Coordinates of C-alpha atoms (C1' of nucleotides) in Angstrom, one line a residue:
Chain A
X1 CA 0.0 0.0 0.0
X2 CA 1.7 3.5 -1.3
X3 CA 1.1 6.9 0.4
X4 CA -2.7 7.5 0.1
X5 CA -3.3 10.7 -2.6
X6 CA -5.4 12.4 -0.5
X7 CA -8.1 15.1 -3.1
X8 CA -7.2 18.7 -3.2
X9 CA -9.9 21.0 -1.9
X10 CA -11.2 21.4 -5.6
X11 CA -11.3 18.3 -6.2
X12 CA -12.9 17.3 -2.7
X13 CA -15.8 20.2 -3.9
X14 CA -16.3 18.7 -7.4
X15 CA -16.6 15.3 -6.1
X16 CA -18.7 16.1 -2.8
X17 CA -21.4 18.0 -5.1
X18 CA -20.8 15.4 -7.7
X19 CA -21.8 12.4 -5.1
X20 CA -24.9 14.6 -4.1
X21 CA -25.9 14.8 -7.9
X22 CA -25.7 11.0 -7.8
X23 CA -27.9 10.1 -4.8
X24 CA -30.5 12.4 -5.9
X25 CA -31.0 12.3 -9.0
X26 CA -32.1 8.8 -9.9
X27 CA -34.9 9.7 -7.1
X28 CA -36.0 12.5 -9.3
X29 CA -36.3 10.3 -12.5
X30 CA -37.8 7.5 -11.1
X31 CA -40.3 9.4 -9.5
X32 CA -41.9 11.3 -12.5
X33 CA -42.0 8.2 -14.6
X34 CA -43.7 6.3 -11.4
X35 CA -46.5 9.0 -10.5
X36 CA -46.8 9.7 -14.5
X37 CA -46.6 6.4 -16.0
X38 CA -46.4 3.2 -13.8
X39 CA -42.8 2.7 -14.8
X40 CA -39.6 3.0 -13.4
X41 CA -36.8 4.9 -14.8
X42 CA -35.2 1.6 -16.1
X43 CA -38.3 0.2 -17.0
X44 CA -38.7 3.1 -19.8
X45 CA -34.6 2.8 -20.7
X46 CA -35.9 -1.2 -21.9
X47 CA -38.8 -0.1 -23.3
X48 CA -37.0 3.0 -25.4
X49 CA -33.6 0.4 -26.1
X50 CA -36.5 -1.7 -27.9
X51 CA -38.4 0.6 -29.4
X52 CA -35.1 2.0 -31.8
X53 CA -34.0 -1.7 -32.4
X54 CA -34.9 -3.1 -35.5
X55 CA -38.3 -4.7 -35.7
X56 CA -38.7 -3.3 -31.4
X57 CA -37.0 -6.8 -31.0
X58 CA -33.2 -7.5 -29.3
X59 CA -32.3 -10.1 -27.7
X60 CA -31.8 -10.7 -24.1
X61 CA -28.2 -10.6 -23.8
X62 CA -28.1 -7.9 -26.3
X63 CA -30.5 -5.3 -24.3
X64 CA -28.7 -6.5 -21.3
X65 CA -25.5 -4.8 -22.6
X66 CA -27.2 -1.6 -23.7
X67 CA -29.4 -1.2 -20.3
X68 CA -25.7 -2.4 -18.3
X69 CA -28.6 -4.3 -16.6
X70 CA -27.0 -8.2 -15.2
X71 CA -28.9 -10.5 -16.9
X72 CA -31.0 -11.4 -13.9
X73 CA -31.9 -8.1 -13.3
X74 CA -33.7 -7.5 -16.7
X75 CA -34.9 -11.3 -16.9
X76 CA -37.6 -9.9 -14.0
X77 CA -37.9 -6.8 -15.6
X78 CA -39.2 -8.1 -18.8
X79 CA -41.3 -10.4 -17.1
X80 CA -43.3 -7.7 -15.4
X81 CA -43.1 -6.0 -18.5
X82 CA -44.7 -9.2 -20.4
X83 CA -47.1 -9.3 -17.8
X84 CA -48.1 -5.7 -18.8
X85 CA -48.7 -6.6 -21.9
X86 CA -45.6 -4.2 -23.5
X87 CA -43.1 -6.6 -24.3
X88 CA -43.4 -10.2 -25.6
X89 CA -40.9 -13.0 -25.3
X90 CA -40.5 -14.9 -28.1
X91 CA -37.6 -18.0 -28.9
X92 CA -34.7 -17.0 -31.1
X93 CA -34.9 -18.5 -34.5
X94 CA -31.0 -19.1 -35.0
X95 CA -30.2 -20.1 -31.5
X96 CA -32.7 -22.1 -29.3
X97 CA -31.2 -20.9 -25.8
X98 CA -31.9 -17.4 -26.7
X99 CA -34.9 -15.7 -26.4
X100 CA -35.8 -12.6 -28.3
X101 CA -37.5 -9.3 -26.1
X102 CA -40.1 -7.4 -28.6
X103 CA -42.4 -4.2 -28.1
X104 CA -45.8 -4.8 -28.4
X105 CA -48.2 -2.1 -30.0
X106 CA -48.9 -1.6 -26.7
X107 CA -45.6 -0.8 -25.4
X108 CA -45.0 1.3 -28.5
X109 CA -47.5 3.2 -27.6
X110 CA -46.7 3.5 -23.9
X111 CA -43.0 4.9 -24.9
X112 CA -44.9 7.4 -27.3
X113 CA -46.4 8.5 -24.4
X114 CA -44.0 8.8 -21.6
X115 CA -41.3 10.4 -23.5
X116 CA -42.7 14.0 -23.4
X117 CA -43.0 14.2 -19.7
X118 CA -39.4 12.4 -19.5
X119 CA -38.2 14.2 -21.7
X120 CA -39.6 17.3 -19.5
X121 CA -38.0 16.0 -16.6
X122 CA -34.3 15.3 -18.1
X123 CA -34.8 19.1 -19.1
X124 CA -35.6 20.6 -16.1
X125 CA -33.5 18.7 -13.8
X126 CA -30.3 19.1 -15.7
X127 CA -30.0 20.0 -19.5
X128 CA -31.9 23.5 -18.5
X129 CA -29.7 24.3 -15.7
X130 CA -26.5 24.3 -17.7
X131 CA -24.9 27.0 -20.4
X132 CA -25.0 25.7 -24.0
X133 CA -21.3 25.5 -22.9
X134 CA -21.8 23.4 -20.0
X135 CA -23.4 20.9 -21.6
X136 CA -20.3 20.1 -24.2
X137 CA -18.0 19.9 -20.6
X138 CA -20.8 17.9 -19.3
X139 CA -20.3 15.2 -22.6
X140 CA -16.6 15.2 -22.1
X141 CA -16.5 14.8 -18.7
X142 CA -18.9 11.8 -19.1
X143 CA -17.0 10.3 -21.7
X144 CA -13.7 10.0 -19.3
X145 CA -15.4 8.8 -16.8
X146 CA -16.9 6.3 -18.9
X147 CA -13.5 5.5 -19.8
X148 CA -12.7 4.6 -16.8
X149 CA -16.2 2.8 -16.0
X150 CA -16.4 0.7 -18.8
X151 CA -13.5 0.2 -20.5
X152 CA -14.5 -2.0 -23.4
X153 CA -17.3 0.9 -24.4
X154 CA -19.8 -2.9 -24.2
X155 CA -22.3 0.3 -23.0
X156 CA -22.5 1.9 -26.4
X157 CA -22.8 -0.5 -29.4
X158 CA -25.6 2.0 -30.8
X159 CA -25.8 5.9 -30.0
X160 CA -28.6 5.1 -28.2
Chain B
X1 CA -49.7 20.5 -22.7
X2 CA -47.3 22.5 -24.7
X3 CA -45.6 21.3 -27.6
X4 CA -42.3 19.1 -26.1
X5 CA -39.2 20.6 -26.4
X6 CA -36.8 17.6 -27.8
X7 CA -33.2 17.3 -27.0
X8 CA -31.0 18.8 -29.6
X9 CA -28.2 16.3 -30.5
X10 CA -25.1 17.9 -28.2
X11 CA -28.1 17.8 -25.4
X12 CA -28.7 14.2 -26.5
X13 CA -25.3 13.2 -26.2
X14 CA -24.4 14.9 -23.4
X15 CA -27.3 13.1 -21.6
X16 CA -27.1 10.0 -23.1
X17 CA -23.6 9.3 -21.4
X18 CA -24.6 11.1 -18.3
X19 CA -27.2 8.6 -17.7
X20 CA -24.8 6.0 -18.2
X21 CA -22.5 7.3 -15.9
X22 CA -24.9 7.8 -13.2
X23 CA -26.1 4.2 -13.7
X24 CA -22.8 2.5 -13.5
X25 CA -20.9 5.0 -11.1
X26 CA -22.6 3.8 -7.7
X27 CA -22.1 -0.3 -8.7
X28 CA -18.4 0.6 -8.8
X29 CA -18.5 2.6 -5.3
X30 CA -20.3 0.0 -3.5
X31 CA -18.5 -3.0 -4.8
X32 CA -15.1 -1.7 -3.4
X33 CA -16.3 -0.6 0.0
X34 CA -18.2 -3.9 0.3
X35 CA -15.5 -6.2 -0.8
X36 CA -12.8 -4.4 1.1
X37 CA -14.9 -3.1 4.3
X38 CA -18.3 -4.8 4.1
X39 CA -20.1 -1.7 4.0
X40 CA -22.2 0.4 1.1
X41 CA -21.6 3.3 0.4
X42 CA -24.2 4.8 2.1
X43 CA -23.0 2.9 5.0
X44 CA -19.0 5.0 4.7
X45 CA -21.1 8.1 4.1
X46 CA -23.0 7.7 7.0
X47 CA -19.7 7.1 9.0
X48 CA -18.1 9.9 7.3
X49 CA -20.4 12.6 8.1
X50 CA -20.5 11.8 11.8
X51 CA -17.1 11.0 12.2
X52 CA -16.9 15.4 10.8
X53 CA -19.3 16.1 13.5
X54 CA -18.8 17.7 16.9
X55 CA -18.5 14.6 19.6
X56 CA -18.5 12.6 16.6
X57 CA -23.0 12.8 17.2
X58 CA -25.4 13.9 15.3
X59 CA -29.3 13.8 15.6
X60 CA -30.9 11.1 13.3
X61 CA -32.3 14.5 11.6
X62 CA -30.0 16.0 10.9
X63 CA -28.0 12.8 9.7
X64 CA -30.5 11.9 7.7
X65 CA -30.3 15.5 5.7
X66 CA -26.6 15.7 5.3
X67 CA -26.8 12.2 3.7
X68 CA -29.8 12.8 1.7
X69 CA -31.4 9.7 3.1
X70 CA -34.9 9.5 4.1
X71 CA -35.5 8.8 8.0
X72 CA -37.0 5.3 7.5
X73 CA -33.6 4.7 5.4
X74 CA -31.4 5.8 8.0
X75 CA -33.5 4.3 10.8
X76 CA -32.5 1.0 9.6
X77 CA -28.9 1.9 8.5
X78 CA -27.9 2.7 11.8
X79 CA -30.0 -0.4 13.3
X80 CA -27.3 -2.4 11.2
X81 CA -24.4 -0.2 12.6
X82 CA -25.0 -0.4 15.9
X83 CA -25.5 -3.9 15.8
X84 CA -21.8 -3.9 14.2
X85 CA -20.9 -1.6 17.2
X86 CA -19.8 0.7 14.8
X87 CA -22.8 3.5 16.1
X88 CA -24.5 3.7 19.0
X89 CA -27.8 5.7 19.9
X90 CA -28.7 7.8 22.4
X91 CA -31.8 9.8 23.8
X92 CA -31.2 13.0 23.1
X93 CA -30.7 15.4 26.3
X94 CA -32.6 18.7 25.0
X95 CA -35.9 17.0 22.9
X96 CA -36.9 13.3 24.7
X97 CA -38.4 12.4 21.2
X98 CA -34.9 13.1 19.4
X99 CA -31.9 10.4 18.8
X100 CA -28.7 10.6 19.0
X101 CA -26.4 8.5 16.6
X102 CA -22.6 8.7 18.0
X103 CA -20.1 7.2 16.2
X104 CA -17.9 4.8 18.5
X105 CA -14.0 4.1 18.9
X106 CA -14.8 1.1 16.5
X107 CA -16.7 3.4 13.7
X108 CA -13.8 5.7 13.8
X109 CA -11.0 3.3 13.2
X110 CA -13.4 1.5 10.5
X111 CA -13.7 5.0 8.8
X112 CA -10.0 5.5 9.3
X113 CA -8.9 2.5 7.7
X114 CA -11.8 2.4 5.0
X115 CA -10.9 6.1 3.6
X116 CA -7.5 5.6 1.5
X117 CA -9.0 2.9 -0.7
X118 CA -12.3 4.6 -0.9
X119 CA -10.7 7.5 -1.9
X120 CA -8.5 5.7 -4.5
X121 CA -11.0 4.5 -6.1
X122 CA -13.0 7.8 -6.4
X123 CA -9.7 8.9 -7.7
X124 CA -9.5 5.8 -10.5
X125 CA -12.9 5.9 -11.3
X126 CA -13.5 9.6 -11.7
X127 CA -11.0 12.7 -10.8
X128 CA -7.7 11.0 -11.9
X129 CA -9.7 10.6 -15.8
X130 CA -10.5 14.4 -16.0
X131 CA -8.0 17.5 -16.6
X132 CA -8.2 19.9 -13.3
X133 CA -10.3 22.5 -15.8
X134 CA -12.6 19.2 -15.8
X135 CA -13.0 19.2 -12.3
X136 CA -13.5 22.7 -12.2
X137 CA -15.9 22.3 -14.8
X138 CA -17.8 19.3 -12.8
X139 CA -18.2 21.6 -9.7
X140 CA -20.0 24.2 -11.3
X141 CA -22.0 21.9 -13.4
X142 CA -22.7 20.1 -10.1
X143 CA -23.4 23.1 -8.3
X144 CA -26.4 24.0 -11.4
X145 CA -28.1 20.7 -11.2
X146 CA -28.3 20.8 -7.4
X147 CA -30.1 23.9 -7.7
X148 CA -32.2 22.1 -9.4
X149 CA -32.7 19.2 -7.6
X150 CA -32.4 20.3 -4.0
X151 CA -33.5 24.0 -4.5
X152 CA -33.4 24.5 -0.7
X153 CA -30.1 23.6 -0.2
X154 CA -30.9 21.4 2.6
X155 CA -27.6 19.1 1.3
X156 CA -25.0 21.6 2.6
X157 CA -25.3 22.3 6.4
X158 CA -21.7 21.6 6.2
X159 CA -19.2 22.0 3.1
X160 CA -18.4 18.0 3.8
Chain C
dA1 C1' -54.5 23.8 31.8
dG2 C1' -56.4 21.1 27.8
dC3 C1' -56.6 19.5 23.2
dA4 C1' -55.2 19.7 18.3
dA5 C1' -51.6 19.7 15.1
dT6 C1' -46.6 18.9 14.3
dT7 C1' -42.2 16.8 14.8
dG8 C1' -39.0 12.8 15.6
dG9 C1' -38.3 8.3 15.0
dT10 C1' -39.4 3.2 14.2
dT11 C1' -41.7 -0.7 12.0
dG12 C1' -44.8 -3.4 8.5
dC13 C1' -45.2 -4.5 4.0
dT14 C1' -44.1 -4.7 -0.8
dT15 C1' -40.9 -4.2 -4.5
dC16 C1' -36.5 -4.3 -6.5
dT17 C1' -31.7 -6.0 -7.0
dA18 C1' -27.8 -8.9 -6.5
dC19 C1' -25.5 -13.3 -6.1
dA20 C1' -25.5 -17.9 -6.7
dA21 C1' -27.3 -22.1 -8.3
dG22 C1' -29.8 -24.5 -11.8
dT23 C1' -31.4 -25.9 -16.7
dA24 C1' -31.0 -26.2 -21.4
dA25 C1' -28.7 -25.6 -25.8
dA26 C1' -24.5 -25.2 -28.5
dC27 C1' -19.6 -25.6 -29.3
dG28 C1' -15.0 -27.9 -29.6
dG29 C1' -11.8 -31.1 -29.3
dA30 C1' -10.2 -36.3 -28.9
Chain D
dT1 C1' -19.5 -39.2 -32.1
dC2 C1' -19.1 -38.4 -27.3
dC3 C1' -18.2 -35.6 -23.4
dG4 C1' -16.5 -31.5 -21.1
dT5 C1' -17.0 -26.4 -21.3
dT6 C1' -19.1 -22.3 -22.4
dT7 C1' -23.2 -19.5 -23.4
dA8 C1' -28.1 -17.9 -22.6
dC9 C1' -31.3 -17.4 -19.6
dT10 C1' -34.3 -18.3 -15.3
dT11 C1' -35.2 -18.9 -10.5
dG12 C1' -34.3 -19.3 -5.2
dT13 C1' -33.2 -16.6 -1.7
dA14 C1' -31.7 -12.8 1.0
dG15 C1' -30.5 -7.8 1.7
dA16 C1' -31.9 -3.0 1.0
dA17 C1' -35.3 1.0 0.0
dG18 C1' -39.6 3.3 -0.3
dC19 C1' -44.3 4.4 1.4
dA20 C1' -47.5 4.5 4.7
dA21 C1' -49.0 3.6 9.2
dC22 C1' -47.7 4.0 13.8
dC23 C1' -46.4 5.7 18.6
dA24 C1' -44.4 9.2 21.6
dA25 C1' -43.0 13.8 22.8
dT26 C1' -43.7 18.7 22.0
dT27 C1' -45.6 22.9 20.6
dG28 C1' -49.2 26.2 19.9
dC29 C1' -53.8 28.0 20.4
dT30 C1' -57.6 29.2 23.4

DNA sequence: AGCAATTGGTTGCTTCTACAAGTAAACGGA
DNA sequence: TCCGTTTACTTGTAGAAGCAACCAATTGCT
């Protein structure tokens, strides 16, 4: 174990503001998409991930990766979502161990729907808060850290 | 209703790898702290905010603001430290309703030890992969959302 | 003083997530 | 071709978080 690198009083402000950012803002997301729409905030990420996939259809392990949900994790997801009537399971054609996730009309429609009001919410809680200029720093700054979070870039196979 | 106001594309990207960020950033601070201590995050932050606090005590209030946590939250939290002897409550002197939550000799040398790899890997995972204009850049944009999210402030009794 | 409303905190219940184990299909050598 | 390994996904189970209901102490109004 080496000398600890203790942070500099800018960077102990940046980060202590930064961690606040992070415990509260996943409350604000979810919470609009709850009282507005039944869903949670990952709930919609699935739905959306689906609905600009070719044919609303990926595959398990494949909307997995672009949620950086485990595997479990979405496997109950979809399920609730199946039971909802917006997504539908079906058995991959090519490989009979995978199974294929698909937007219903249903869930097309709920997306339709929820995206204003999310879309709303992204805006007032951050995007409207910052300078034009802010927002390029804010992109930067995400991509490093995503650097650092995920290596391989597995989280971005589409632009999303 | 008024019309929606969609993100342009820097807003889009901005966002888009902000989001990811803010859902892959807390896996990576609670995996270290519970491999290497056996606590979340929530748990250190807990620890770290009284162990800052005069007598090492704060009221379950007023804990429960500077770590953004709801009271039920911290209610339990602190159930599971002080059954790790790490806390231990107290009836307050002034308000016979209130709670004390004192932070023992154990909680501080758990804090003491825990720190240098927590702060390592805040270091790895985010300040050591920006420029120190990036950090600068990442208060300030901090600082804007916050005054979003938390328009009262109530996050700050202390600068942490 | 006496009662209503508020504040401080805990607990019951339900939902969500993670980790680990389990099943089933596919691949890859000997 | 057969068997061991990897891949794809599901499920059992246990820990954490939120909301709402709850109790106890305090404050404020009359």
């Amino acid at each position: 174990m080496t000398e600890t690198r203790w942070l500099t009083s800018d960077e102990r402000e940046a980060w202590v503001r930064f961690a606040a950012v992070l415990e509260l803002l996943p409350g604000v997301l979810d919470s609009q998409l709850q009282r507005d729409e039944r869903l949670t905030h990952f709930d919609y990420f699935v739905l959306a991930m689906l609905s600009e996939a070719p044919d609303r259809t990926l595959r398990m392990t494949a909307l997995a990766t672009r949620t950086n949900a485990t595997l479990p994790r979405l496997s109950r997801v979809v399920t609730r979502l199946e039971e909802q009537r917006l997504v539908a399971r079906s058995p991959s054609a090519d490989d009979r161990r995978a199974t294929d996730a698909s937007l219903t009309d249903a869930g097309w429609r709920k997306v339709v729907h929820a995206a204003p009001g999310h879309v709303a919410n992204v805006r007032d809680s951050v995007i409207d808060a910052l300078t034009p200029a802010q927002v390029v720093q804010l992109r930067s700054i995400s991509d490093a850290v995503l650097g650092r979070l995920d290596p391989d870039g597995k989280l971005f196979a589409s632009g999303s």
